[in-house]
mmCIF file of C-alpha atoms in Angstrom:
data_model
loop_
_atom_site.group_PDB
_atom_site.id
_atom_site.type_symbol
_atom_site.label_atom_id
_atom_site.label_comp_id
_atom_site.label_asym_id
_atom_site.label_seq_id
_atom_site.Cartn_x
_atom_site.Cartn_y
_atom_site.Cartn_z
ATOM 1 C CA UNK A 1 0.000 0.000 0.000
ATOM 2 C CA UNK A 2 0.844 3.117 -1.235
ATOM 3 C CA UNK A 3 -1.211 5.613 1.497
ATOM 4 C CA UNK A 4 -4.776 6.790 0.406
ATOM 5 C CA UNK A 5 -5.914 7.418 -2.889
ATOM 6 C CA UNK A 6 -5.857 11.241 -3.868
ATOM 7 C CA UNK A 7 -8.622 10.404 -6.133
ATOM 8 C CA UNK A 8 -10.602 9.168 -3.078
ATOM 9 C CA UNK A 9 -13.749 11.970 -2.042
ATOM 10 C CA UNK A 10 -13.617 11.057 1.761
ATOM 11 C CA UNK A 11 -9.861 10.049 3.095
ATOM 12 C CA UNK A 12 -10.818 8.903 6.244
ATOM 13 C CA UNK A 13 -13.157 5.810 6.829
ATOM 14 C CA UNK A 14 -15.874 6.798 9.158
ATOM 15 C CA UNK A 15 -15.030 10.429 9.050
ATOM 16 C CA UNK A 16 -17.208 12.219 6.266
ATOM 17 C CA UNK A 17 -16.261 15.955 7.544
ATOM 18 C CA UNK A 18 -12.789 15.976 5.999
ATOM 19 C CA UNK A 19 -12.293 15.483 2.208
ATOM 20 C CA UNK A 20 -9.613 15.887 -0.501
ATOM 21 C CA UNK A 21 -10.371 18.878 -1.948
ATOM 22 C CA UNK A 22 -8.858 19.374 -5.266
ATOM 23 C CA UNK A 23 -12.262 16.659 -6.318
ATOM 24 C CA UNK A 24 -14.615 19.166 -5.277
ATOM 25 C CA UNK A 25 -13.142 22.080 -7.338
ATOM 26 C CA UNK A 26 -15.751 23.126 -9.806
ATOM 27 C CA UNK A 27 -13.940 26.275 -11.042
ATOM 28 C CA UNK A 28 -11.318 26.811 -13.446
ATOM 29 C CA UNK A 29 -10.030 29.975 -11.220
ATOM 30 C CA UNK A 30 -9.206 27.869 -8.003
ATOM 31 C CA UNK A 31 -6.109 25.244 -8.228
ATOM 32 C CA UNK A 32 -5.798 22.827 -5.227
ATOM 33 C CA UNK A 33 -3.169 20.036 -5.487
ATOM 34 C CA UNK A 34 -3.119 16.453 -4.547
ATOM 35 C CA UNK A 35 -4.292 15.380 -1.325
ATOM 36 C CA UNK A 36 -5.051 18.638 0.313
ATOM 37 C CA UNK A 37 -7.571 18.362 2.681
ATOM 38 C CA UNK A 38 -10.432 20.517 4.123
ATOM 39 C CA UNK A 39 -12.526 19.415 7.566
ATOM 40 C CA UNK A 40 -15.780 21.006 8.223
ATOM 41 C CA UNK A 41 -18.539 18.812 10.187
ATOM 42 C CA UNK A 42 -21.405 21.158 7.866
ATOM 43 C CA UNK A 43 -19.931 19.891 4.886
ATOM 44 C CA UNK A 44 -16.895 20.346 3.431
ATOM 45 C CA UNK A 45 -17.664 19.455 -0.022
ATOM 46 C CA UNK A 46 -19.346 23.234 -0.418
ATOM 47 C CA UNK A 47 -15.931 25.122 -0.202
ATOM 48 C CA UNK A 48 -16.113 26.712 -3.031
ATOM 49 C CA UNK A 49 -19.126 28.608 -1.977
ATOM 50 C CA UNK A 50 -18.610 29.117 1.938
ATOM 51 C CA UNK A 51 -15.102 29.530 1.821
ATOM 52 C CA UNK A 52 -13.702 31.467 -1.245
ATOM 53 C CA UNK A 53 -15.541 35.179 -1.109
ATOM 54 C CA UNK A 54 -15.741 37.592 -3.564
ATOM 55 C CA UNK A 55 -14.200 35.034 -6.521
ATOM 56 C CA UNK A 56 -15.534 36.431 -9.945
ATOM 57 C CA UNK A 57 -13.858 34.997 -12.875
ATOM 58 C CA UNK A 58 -13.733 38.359 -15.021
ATOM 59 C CA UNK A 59 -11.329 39.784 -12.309
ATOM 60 C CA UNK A 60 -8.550 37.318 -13.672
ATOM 61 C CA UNK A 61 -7.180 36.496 -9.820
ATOM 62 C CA UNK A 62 -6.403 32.899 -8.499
ATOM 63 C CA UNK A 63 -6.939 30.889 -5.514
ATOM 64 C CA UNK A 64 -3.471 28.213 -5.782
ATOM 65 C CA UNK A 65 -3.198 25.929 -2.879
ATOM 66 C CA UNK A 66 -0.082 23.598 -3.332
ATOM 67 C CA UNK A 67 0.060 20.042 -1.992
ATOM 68 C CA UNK A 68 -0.341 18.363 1.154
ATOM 69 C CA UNK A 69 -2.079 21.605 2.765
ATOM 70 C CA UNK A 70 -4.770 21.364 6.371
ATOM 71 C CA UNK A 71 -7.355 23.417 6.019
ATOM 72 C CA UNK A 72 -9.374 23.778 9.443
ATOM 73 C CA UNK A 73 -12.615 24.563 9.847
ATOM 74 C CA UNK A 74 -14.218 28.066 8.962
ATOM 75 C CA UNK A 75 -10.784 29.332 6.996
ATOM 76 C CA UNK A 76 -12.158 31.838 4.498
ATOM 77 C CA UNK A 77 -10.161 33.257 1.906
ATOM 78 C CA UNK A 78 -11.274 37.232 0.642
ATOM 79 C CA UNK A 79 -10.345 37.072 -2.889
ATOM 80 C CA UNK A 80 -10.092 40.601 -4.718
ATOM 81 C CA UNK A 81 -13.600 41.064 -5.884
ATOM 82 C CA UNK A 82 -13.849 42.540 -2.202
ATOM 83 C CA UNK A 83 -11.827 45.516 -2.550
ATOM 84 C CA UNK A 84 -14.029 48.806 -3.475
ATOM 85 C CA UNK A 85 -11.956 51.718 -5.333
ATOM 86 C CA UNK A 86 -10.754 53.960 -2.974
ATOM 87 C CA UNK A 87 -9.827 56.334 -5.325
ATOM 88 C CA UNK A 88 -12.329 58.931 -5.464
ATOM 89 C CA UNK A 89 -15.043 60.598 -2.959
ATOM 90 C CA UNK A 90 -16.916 57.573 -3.102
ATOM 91 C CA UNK A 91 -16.139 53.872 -2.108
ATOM 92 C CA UNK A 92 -19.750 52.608 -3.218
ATOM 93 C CA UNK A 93 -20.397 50.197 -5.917
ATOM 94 C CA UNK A 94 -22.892 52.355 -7.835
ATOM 95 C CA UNK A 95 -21.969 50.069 -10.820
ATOM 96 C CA UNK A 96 -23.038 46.255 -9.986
ATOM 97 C CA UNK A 97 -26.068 47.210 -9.461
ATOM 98 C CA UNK A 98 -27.085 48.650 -12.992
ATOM 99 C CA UNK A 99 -30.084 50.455 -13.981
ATOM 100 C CA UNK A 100 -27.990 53.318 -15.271
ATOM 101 C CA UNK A 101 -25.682 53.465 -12.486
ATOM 102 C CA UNK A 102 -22.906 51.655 -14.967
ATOM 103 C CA UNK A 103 -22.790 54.244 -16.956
ATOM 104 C CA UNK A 104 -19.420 55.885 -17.161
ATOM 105 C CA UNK A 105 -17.992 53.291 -15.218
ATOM 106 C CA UNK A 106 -14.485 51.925 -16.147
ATOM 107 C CA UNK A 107 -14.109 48.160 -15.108
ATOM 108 C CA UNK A 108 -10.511 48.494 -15.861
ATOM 109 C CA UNK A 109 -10.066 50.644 -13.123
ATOM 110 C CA UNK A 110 -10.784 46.512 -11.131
ATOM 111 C CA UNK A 111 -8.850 45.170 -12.763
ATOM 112 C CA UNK A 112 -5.794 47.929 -11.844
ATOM 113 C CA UNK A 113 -6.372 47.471 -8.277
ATOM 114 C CA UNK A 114 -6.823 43.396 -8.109
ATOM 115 C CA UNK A 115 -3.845 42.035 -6.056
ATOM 116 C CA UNK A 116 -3.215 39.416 -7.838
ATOM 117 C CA UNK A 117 -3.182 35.601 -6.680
ATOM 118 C CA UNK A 118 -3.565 34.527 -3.733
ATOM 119 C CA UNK A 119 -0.861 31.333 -3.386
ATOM 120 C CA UNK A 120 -0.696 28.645 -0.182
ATOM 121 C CA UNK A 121 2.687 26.287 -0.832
ATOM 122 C CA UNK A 122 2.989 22.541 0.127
ATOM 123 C CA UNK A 123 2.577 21.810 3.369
ATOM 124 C CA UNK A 124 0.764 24.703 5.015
ATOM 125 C CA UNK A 125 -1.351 23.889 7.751
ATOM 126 C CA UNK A 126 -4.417 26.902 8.129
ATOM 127 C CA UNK A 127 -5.714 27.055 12.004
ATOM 128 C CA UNK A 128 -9.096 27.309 12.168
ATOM 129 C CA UNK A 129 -11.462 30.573 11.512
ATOM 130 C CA UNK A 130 -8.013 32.222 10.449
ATOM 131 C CA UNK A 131 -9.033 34.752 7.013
ATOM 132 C CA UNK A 132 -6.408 34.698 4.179
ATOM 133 C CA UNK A 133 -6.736 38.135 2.700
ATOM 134 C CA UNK A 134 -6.042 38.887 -1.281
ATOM 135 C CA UNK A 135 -3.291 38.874 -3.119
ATOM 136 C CA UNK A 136 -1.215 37.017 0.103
ATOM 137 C CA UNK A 137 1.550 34.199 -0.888
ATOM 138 C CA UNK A 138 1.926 31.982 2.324
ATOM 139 C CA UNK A 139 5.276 30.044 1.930
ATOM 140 C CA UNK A 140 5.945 26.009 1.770
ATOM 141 C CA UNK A 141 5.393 24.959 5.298
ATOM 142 C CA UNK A 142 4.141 27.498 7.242
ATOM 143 C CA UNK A 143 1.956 27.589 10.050
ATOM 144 C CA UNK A 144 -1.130 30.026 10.344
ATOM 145 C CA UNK A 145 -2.835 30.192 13.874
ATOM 146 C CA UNK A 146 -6.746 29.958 14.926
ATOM 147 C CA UNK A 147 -8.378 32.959 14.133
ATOM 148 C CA UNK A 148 -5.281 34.440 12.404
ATOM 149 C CA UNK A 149 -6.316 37.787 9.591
ATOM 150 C CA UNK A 150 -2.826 37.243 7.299
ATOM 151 C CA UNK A 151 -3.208 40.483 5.253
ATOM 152 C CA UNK A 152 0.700 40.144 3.746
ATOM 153 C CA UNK A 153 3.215 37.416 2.916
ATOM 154 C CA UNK A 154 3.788 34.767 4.987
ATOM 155 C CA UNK A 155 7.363 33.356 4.728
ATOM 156 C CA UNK A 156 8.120 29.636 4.015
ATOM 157 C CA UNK A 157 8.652 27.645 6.897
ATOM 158 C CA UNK A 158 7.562 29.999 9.576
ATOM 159 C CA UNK A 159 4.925 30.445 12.396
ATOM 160 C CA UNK A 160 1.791 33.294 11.854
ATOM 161 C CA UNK A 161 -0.813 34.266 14.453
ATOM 162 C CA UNK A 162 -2.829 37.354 15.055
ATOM 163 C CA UNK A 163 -5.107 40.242 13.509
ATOM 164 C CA UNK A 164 -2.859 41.360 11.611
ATOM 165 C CA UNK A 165 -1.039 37.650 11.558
ATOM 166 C CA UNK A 166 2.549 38.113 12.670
ATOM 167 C CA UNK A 167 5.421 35.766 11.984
ATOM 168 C CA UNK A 168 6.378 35.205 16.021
ATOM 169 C CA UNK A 169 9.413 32.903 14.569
ATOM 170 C CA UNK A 170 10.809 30.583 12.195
ATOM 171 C CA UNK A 171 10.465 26.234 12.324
ATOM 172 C CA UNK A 172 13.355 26.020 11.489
ATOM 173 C CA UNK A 173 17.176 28.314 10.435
ATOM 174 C CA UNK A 174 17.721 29.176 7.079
ATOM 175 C CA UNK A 175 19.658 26.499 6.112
ATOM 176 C CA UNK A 176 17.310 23.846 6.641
ATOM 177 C CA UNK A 177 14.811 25.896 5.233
ATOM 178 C CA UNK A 178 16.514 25.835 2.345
ATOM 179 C CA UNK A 179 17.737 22.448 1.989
ATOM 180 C CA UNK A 180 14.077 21.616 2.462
ATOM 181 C CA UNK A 181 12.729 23.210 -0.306
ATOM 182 C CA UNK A 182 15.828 21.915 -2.265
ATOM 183 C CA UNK A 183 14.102 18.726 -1.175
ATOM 184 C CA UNK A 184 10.826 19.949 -1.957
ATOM 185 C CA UNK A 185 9.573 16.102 -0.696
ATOM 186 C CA UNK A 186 5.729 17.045 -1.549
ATOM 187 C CA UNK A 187 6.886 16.664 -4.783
ATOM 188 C CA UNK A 188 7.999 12.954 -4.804
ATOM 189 C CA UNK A 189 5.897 10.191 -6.228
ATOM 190 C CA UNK A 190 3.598 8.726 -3.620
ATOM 191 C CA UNK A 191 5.742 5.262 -3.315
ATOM 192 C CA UNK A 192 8.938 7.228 -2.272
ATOM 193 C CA UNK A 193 6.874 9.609 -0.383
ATOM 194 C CA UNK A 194 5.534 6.228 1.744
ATOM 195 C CA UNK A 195 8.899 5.116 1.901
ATOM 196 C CA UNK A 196 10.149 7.587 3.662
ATOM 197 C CA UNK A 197 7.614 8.987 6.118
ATOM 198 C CA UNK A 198 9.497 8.614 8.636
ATOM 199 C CA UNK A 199 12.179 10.890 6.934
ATOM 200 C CA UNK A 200 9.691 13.381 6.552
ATOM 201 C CA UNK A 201 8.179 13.381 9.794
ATOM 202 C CA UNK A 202 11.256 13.498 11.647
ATOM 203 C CA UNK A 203 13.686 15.936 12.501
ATOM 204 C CA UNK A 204 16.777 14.464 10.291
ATOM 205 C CA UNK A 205 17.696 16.767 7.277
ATOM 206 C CA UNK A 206 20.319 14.509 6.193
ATOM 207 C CA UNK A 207 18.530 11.348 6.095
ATOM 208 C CA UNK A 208 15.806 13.478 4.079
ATOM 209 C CA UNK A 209 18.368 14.136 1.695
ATOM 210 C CA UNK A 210 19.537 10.286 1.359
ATOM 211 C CA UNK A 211 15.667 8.869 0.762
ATOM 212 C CA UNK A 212 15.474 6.898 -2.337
#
């Protein structure tokens, strides 16, 4: 055996709040990778809708979450769609809601203040309730706390919690860090992956670096 199947809708016998994601994507504008998992006793399988706000396809902005990433109950990520222009007097949408109010309207001027993709690496674990704000990259194995707002980058490897989330320190020095991602074992094909879990959950960069 070979671990679970990332095909599979339900991972865990017995346990129908936590599922493998990426098989309940729907839309082309959200990417989740292989065996990714989301846990949510009031149904996980309607992330898309209770989870990813303000997501409009014209906008052109991406939800990417890597491999191997625990998403807790209640994350929510605010996609761009949520921003209002703050440019002039004004910060109401007169526009959406028609009836001559589009008139004169420029949607380019969304599209010039979108922040871009929003990007979780490999191996992120999300606390739960914790709000991933738009445009954010949150690097390979970090950690975001409970309840966490993370309105800016979030380095790889590191430790995030509070409104706004603050990285209160690294897993590990900058060296490993780096030989990690030089690693980059989310990648590996399942077998080798199963091979060497206990390389990967232990605390042994150089016998990492030797599995074969």
């Amino acid at each position: 055996m070979h671990g679970p199947d990332p095909s599979c809708l339900y991972p865990m016998a017995g346990f129908p709040r936590a599922v493998f994601l990426k098989n309940f994507i729907t839309r082309p504008n959200i990417q989740v990778g292989d065996f990714s998992y989301y846990d949510d006793p009031n149904g996980a399988e309607r992330f898309e809708e209770r989870n990813v706000l303000y997501h409009y396809e014209f906008l052109g902005d991406r939800l990417i979450i890597g491999r191997f990433v625990a998403i807790a109950h209640g994350v929510r990520f605010i996609m761009s769609s949520a921003n209002h222009l703050m440019d002039g007097f004004s910060t109401y949408p007169f526009n959406i809601f028609g009836n001559g109010w589009e008139e004169g309207f420029d949607p380019a001027a969304y599209n010039a203040a979108s922040r871009g993709d929003t990007v979780v690496g490999h191996d992120v674990w999300i606390g739960t309730q914790a709000r991933i704000m738009p445009g954010v990259t949150i690097g390979d194995g970090a950690i975001i706390g409970a309840y966490a707002v993370v309105a800016s980058d979030i380095p790889p490897f590191s430790i995030a919690v509070g409104n706004p989330a603050r990285v209160i320190r690294q897993r590990f020095d900058k060296e490993t860090v780096a030989r990690l991602q030089d690693i980059a074992w989310w990648n590996w094909p399942q077998e080798k992956i199963t091979r060497n879990l206990d390389a990967i959950r232990g605390r042994d960069i150089a016998k990492l670096e030797q599995a074969v």
